[in-house]
Every structure is written in C-alpha cells, then in structure tokens.
PDB file of C-alpha atoms and ligand atoms in Angstrom:
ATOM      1  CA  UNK A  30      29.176 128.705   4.601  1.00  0.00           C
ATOM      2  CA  UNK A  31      27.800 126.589   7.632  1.00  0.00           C
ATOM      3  CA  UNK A  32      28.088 122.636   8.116  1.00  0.00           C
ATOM      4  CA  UNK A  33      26.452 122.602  11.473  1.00  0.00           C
ATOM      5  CA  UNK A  34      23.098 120.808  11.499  1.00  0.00           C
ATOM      6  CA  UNK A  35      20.648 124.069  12.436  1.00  0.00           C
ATOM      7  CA  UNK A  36      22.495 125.578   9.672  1.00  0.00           C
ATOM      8  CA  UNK A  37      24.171 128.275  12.167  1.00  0.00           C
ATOM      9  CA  UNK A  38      27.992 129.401  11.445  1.00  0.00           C
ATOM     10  CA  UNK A  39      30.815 128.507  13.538  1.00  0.00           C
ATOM     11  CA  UNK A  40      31.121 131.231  15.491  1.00  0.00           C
ATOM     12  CA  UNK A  41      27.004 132.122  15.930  1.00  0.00           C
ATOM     13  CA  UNK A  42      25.100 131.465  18.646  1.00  0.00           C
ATOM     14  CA  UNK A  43      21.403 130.570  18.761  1.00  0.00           C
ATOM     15  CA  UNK A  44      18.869 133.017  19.218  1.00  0.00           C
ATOM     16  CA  UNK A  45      18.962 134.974  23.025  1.00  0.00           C
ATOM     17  CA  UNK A  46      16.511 136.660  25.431  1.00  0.00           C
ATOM     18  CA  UNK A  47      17.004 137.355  28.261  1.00  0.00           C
ATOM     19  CA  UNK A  48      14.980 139.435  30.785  1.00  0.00           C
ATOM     20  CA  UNK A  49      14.816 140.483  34.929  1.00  0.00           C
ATOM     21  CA  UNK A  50      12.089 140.812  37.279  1.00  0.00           C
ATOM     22  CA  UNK A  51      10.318 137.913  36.025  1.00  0.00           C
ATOM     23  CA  UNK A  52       9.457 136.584  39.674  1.00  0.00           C
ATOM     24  CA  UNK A  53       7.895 139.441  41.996  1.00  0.00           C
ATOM     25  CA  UNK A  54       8.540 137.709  45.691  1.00  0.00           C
ATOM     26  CA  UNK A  55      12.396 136.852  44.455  1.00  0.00           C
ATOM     27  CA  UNK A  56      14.638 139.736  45.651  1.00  0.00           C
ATOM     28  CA  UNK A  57      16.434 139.328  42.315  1.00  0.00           C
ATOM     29  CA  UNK A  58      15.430 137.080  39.138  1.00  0.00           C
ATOM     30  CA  UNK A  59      15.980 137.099  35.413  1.00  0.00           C
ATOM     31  CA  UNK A  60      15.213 134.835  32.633  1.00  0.00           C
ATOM     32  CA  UNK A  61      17.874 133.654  30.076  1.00  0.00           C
ATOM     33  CA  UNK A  62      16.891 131.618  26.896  1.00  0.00           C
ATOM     34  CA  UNK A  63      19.768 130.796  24.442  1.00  0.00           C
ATOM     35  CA  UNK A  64      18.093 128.649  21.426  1.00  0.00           C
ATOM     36  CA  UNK A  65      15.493 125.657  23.082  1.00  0.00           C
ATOM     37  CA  UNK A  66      17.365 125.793  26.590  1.00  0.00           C
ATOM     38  CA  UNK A  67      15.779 128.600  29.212  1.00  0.00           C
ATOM     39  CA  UNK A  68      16.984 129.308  32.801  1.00  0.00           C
ATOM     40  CA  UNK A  69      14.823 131.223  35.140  1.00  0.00           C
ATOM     41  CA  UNK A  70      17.084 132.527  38.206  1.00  0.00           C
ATOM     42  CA  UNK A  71      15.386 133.988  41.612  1.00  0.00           C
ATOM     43  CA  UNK A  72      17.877 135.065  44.089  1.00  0.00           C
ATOM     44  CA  UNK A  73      17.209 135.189  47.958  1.00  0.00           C
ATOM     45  CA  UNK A  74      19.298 137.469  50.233  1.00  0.00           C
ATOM     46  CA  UNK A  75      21.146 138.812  51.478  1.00  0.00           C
ATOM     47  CA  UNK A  76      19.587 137.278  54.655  1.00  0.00           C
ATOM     48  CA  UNK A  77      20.001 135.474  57.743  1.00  0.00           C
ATOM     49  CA  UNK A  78      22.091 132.358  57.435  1.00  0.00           C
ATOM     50  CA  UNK A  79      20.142 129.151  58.208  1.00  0.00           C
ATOM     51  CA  UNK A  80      21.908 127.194  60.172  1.00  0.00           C
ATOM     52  CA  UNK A  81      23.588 129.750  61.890  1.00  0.00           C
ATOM     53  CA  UNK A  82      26.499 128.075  62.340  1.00  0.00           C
ATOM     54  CA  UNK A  83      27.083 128.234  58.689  1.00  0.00           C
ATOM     55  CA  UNK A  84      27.653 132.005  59.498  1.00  0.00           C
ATOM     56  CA  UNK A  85      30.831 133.811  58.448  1.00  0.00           C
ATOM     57  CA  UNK A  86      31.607 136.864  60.306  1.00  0.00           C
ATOM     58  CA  UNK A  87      33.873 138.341  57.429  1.00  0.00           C
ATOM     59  CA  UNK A  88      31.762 137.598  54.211  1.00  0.00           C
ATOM     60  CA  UNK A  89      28.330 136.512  52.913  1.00  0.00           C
ATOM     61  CA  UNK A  90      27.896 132.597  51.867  1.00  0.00           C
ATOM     62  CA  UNK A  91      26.755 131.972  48.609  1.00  0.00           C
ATOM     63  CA  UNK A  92      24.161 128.934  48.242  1.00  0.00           C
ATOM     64  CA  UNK A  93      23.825 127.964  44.676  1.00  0.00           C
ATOM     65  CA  UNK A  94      20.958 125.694  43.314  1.00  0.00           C
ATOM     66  CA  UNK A  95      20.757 124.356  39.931  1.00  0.00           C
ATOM     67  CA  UNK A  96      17.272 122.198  39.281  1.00  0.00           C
ATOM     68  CA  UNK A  97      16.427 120.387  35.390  1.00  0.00           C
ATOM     69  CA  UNK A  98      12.566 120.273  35.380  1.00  0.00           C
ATOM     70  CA  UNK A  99      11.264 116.881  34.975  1.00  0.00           C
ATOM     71  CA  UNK A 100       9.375 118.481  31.158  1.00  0.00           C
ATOM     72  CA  UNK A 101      12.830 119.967  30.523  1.00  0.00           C
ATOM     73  CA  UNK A 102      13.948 117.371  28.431  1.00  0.00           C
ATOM     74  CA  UNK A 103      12.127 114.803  25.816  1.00  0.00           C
ATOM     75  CA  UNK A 104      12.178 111.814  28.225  1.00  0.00           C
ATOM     76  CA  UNK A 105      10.687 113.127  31.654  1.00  0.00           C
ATOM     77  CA  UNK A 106      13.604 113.612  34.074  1.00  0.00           C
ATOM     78  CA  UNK A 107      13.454 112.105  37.734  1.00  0.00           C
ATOM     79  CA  UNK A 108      12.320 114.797  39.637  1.00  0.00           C
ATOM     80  CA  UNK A 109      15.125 116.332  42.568  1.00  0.00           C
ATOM     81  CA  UNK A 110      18.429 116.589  42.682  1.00  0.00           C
ATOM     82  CA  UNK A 111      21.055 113.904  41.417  1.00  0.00           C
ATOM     83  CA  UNK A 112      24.814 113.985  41.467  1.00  0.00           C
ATOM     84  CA  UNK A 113      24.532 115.837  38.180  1.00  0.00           C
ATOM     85  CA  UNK A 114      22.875 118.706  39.497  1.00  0.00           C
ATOM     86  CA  UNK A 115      23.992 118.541  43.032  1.00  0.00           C
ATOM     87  CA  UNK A 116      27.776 119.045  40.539  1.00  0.00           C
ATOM     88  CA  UNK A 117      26.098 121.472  38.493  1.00  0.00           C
ATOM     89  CA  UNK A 118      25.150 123.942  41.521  1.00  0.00           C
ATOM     90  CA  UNK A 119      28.683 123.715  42.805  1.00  0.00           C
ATOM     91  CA  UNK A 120      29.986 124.889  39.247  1.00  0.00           C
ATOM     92  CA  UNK A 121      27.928 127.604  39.521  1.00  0.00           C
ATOM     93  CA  UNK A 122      28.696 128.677  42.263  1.00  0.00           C
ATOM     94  CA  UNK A 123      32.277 128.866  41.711  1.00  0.00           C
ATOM     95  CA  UNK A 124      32.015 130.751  38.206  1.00  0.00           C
ATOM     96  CA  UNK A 125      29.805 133.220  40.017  1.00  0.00           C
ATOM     97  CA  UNK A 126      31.656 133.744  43.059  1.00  0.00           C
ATOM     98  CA  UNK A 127      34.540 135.911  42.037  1.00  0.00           C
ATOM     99  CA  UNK A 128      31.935 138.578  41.015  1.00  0.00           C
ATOM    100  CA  UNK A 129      30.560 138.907  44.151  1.00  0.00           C
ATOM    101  CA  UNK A 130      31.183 141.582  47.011  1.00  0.00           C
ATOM    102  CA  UNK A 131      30.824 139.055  49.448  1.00  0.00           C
ATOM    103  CA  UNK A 132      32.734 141.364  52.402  1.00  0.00           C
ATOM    104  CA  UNK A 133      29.866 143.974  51.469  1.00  0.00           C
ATOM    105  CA  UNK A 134      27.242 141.310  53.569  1.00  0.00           C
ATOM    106  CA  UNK A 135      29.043 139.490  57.005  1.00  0.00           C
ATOM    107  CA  UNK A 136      27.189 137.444  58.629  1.00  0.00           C
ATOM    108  CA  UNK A 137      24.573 136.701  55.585  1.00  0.00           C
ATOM    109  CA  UNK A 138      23.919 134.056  53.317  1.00  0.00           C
ATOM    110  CA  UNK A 139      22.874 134.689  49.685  1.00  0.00           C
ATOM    111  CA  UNK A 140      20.653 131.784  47.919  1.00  0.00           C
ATOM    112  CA  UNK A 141      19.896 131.606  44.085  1.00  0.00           C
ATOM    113  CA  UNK A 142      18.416 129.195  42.572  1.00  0.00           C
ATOM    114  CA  UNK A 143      17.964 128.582  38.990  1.00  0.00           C
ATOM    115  CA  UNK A 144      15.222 126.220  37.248  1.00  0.00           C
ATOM    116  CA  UNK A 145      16.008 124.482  33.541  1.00  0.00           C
ATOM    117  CA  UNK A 146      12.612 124.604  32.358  1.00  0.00           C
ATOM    118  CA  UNK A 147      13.303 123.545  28.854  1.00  0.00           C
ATOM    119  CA  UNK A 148      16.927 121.866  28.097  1.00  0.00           C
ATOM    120  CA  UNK A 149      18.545 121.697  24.364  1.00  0.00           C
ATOM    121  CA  UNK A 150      22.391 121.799  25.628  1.00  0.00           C
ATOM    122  CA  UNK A 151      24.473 124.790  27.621  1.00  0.00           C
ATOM    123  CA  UNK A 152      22.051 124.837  30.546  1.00  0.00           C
ATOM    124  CA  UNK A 153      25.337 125.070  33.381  1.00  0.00           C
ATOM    125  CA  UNK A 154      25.761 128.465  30.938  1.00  0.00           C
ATOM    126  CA  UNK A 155      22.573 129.344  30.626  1.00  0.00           C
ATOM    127  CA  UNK A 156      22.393 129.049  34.549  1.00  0.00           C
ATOM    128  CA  UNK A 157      25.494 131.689  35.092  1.00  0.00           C
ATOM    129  CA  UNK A 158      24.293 133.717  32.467  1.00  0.00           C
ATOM    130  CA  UNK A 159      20.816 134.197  34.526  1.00  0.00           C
ATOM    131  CA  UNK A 160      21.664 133.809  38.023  1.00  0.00           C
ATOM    132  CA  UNK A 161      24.354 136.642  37.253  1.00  0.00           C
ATOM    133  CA  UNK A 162      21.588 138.681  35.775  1.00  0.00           C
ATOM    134  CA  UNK A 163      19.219 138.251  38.880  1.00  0.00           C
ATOM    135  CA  UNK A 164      21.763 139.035  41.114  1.00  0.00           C
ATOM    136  CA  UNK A 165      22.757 142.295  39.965  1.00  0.00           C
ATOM    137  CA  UNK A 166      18.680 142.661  39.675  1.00  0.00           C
ATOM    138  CA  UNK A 167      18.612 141.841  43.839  1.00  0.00           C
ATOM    139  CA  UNK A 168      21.250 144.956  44.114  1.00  0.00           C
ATOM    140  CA  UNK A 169      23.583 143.191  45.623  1.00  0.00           C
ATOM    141  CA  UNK A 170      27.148 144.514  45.137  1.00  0.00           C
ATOM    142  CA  UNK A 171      29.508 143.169  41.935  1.00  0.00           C
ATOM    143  CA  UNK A 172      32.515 143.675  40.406  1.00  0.00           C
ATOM    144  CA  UNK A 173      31.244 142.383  36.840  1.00  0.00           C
ATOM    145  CA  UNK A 174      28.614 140.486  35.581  1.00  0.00           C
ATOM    146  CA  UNK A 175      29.249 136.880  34.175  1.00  0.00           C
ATOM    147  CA  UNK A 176      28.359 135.772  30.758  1.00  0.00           C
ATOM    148  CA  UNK A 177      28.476 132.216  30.094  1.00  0.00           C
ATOM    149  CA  UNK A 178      29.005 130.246  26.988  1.00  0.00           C
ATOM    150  CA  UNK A 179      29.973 126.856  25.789  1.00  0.00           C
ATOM    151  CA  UNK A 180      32.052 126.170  22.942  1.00  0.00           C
ATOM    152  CA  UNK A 181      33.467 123.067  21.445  1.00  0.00           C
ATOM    153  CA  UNK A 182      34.910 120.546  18.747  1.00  0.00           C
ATOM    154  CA  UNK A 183      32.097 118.945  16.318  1.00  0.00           C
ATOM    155  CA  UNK A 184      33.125 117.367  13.129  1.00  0.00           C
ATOM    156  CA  UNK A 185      36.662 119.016  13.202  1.00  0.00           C
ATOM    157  CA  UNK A 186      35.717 122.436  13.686  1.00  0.00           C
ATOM    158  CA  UNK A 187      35.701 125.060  16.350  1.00  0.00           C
ATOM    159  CA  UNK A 188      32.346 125.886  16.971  1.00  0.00           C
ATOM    160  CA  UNK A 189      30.140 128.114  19.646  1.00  0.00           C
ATOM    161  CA  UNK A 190      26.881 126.795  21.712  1.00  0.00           C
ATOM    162  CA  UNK A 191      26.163 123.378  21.172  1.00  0.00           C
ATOM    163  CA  UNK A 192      22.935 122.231  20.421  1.00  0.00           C
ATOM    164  CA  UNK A 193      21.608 118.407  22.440  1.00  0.00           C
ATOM    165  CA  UNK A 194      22.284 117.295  18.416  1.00  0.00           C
ATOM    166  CA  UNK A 195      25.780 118.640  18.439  1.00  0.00           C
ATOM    167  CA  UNK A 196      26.521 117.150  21.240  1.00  0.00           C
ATOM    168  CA  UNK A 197      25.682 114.442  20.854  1.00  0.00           C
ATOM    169  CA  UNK A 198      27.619 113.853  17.319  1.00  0.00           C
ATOM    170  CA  UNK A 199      30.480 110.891  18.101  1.00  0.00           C
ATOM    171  CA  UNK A 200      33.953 112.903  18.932  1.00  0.00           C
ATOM    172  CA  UNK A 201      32.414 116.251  19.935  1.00  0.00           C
ATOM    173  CA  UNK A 202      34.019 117.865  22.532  1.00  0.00           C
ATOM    174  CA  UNK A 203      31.767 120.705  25.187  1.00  0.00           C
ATOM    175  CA  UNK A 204      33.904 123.092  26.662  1.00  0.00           C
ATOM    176  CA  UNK A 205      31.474 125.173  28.896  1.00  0.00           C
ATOM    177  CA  UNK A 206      32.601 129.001  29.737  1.00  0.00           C
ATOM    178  CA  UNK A 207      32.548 132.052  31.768  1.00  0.00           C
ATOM    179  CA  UNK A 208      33.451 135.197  31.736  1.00  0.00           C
ATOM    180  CA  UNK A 209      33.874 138.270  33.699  1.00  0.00           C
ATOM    181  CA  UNK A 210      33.813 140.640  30.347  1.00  0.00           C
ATOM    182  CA  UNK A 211      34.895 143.728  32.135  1.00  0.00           C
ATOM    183  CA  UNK A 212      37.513 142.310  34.465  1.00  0.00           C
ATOM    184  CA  UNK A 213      38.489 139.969  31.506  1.00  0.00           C
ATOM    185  CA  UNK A 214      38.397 136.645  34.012  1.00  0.00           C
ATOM    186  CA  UNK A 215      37.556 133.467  33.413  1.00  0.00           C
ATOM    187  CA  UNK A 216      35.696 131.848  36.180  1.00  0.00           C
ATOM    188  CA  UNK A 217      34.787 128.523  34.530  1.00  0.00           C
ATOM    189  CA  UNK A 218      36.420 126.302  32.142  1.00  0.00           C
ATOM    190  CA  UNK A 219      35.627 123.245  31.906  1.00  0.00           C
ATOM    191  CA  UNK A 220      36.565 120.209  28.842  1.00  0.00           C
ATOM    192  CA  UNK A 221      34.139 117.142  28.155  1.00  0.00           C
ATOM    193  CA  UNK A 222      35.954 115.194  25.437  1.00  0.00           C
ATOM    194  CA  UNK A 223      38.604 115.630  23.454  1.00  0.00           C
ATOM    195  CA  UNK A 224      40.454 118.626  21.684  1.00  0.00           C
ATOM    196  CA  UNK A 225      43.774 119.256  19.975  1.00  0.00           C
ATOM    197  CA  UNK A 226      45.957 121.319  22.174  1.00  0.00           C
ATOM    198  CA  UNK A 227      46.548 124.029  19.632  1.00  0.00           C
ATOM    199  CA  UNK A 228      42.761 124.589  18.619  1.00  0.00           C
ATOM    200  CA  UNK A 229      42.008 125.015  22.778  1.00  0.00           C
ATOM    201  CA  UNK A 230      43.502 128.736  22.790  1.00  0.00           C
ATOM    202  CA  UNK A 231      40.936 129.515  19.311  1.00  0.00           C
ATOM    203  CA  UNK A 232      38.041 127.973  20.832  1.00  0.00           C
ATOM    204  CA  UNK A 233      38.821 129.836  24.628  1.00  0.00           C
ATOM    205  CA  UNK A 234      38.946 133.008  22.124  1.00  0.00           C
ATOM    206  CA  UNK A 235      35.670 132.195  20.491  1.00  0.00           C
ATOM    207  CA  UNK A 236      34.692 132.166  24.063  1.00  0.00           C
ATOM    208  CA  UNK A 237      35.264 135.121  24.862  1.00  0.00           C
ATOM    209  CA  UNK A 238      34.047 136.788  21.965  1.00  0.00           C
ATOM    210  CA  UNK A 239      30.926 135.384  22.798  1.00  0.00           C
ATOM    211  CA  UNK A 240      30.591 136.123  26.063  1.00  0.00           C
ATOM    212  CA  UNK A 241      31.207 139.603  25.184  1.00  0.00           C
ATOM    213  CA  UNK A 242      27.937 139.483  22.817  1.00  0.00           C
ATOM    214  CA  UNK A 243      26.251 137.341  26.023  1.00  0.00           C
ATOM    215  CA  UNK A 244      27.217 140.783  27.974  1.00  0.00           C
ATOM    216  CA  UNK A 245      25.850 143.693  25.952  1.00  0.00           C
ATOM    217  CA  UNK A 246      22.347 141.747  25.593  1.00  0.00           C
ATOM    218  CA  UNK A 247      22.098 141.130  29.784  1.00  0.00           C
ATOM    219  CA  UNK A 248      23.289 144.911  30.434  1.00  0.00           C
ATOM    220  CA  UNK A 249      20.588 145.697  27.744  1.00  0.00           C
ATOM    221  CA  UNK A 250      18.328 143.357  30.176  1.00  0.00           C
ATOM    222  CA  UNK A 251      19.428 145.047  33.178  1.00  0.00           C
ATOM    223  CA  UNK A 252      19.554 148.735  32.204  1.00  0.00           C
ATOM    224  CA  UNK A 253      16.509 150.719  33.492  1.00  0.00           C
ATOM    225  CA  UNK A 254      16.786 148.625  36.709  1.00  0.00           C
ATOM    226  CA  UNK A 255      20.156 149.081  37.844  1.00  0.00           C
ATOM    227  CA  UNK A 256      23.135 151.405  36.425  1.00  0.00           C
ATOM    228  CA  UNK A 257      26.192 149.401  35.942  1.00  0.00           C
ATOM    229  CA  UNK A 258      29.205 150.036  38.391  1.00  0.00           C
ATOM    230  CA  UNK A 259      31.687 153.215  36.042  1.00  0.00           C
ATOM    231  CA  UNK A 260      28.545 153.032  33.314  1.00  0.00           C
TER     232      UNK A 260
HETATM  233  P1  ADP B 321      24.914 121.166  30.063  1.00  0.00           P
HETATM  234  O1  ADP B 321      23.455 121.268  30.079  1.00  0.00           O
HETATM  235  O2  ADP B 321      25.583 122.245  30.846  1.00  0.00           O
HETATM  236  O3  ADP B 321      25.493 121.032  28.680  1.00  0.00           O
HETATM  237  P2  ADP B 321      25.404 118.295  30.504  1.00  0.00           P
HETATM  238  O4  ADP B 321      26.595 118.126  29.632  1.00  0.00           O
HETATM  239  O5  ADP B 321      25.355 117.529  31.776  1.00  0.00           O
HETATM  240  O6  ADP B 321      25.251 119.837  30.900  1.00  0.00           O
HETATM  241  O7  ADP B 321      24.098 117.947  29.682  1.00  0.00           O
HETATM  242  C1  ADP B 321      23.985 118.173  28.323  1.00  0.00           C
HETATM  243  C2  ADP B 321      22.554 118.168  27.882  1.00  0.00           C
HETATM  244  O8  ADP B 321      22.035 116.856  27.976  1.00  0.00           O
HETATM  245  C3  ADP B 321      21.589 119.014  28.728  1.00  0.00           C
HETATM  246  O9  ADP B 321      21.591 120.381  28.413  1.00  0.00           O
HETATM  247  C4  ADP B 321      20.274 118.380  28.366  1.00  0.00           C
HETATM  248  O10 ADP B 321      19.829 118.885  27.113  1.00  0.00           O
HETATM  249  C5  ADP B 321      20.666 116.927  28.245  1.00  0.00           C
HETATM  250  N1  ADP B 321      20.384 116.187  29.473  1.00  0.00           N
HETATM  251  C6  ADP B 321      21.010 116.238  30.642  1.00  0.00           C
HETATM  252  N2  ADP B 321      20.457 115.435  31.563  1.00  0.00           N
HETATM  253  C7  ADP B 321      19.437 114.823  30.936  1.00  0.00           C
HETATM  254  C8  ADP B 321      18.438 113.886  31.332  1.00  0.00           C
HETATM  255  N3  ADP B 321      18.379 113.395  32.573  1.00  0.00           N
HETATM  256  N4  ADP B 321      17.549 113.505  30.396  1.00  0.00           N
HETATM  257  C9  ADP B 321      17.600 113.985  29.143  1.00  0.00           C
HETATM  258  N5  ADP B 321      18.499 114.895  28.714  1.00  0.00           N
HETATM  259  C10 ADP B 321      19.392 115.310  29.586  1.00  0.00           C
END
C-alpha cells in the first residue's frame, strides 16, 4: 500500500548510488545520488592550515563547504554562497565531526567540499552521506562512517526521504538525520515543521533503520579502496 506521490512506501527510500574516486586531483571524493538529488564530495588534506593562525596544535580543523549549483534546481539558483549554504556547511560539519580522528593530524586543516549538482530534497544528507564517503576515500583516520537521511511527517504519516513534492505538501514536517551506524550516534537532528511528540521517537527509528541501509551501500562503495576499521 503506498499514498506517497512517487508511489514509494513509507519506509523506502528512492533509488541510491553512490561511488569514490570520482575526482583524480581530490585526495578523497565520492559521489552520492539518492533519487533526483546528487552530491559530489572532494576532500583536501590533511594539509597546511591557511591562515596559520587558524592552527591548532592538538587537533586538525575541519573546513566544511556545502555549494547548490546554479542548474541544481528548476529556477537557476544565484550563484555563491548565501546564508543557506553558508548554514548548511556548518551542519555538516558538525554531523561529520564526531567521526573524525582529528588528534591523528595537529597542526593541519582538513577541507571538503561538496557540490549539489542536481537538487530534488535531502541535499544537507546527501552532503554527509558523500563527504563521509570521500573522507574515508582520502585515508584519513575515523571512528565510523556517517550515513545521512531525512525523514518526516506528510499527510499524517511517518515517512523516509522526502522528495521537493513532499516537501513541499502544506503541514509536512523534514527532519534531516545522521548517523554513526557502528557507534550508534546521532550527529544531526534537526526538525523543520511540525510533529506530534509521540510519532518523533518512530520517525528517529525509521532513521536509523535507514541509515543503516545508507551504510551497507557506501561500505559497498568504499570496499576495494579502503578496509573498514575491525572489518
Ligand atoms: P535540504 O536540501 O537539506 O532538504 P532545504 O530544506 O534548505 O535543505 O531545501 C529543500 C529543497 O529545496 C532543496 O533540496 C532543493 O530541492 C530546494 N531548494 C533549496 N534552495 C533552493 C533554491 N534557491 N531554488 C530552488 N530550490 C531550492
């Protein structure tokens, strides 16, 4: 039975690829399409910090970039960043973070970057989903990987990965996830709308379920490349 308008069930998720080493001078990159929306990560590092007195003697600094293409989207987006994206790169960065081995790289600076190139909804996921990916492709050091997922509340029901459509449906609520699977953290929760209290803990376990099936398709992406930490 499905009443969602791409004819998916409630707890499905649109089609995924995702794939690393798509961009050779990156240290690290991967490519992460969930439905219409696709994320290309390219990470830079660990390096030199520029400025140097950015420079932390204890731990690497993560610099997170999050860029919507001006094609992305049906109406052509003002190119460079706007408050939405200059937001968007600091959620990032903060859902990726706590996967990091920052202490592994004093006195460095790690840069990703991630480009929307085509946006249909979930592209702060999307994002996690491949910077995380392109990461672990640059060898740098991690606890877990992050999968990222949103899920929400569209005509009354629980529901996983919101399509623009969905969305955009009067009283739909986005509630945009990540996950560490194997440390079984959440690094990013956030709630655009409104949702009865008792359907949150549901929807946070739809989540998760999700993120799970996010995880065994990028270690599928990344095996051959790198072996997993206790793989
Ligand atoms: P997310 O992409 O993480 O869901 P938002 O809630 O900010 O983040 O955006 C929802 C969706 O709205 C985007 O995925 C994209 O499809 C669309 N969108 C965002 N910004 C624009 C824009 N400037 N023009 C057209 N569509 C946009």
């Amino acid at each position: 039975m499905s009443e969602r308008p791409d004819g998916r069930k409630f707890d499905e998720m649109r089609d995924i690829e995702a794939k690393v080493g798509v961009i050779e001078q990156a240290d690290g990159s991967a490519m992460f399409r969930i439905g219409k929306t696709i994320a290309i990560a390219g990470v830079y590092g660990p390096k030199k910090v520029v400025p140097k007195h950015l420079e932390d003697p204890e731990k690497a600094i993560l610099k997170c970039y999050y860029d919507m293409y001006s094609f992305s989207v049906p109406e052509r987006k003002r190119p460079g960043p706007d408050r939405r994206s200059i937001e968007l790169s600091m959620v990032i960065k903060n859902a990726l973070m706590p996967a990091i081995f920052l202490r592994e790289y004093p006195k460095t600076q790690i840069e990703v970057f991630v480009s929307i190139i085509q946006a249909d909804a979930g592209t702060r996921c999307a994002a996690i989903s491949a910077a995380a990916m392109a990461l672990a492709d640059a060898g740098i050091a991690m606890k877990d990987i992050v999968s990222a997922v949103a899920v929400g509340h569209v005509n009354n029901e629980i529901v996983v990965d919101l399509n623009k459509e969905e969305e955009d449906i009067e009283g739909t609520s986005d509630i945009p996830m990540a996950y560490m699977p194997r440390m079984k953290k959440i690094t990013l929760l956030q709630l655009d709308g409104k949702l009865p209290k008792e359907k949150l803990r549901s929807a946070i376990e739809l989540g998760i379920k999700s993120c799970e099936k996010i995880y065994e398709i990028q270690k599928k992406a990344l095996k051959g490349r790198y072996k997993l930490q206790g793989e």
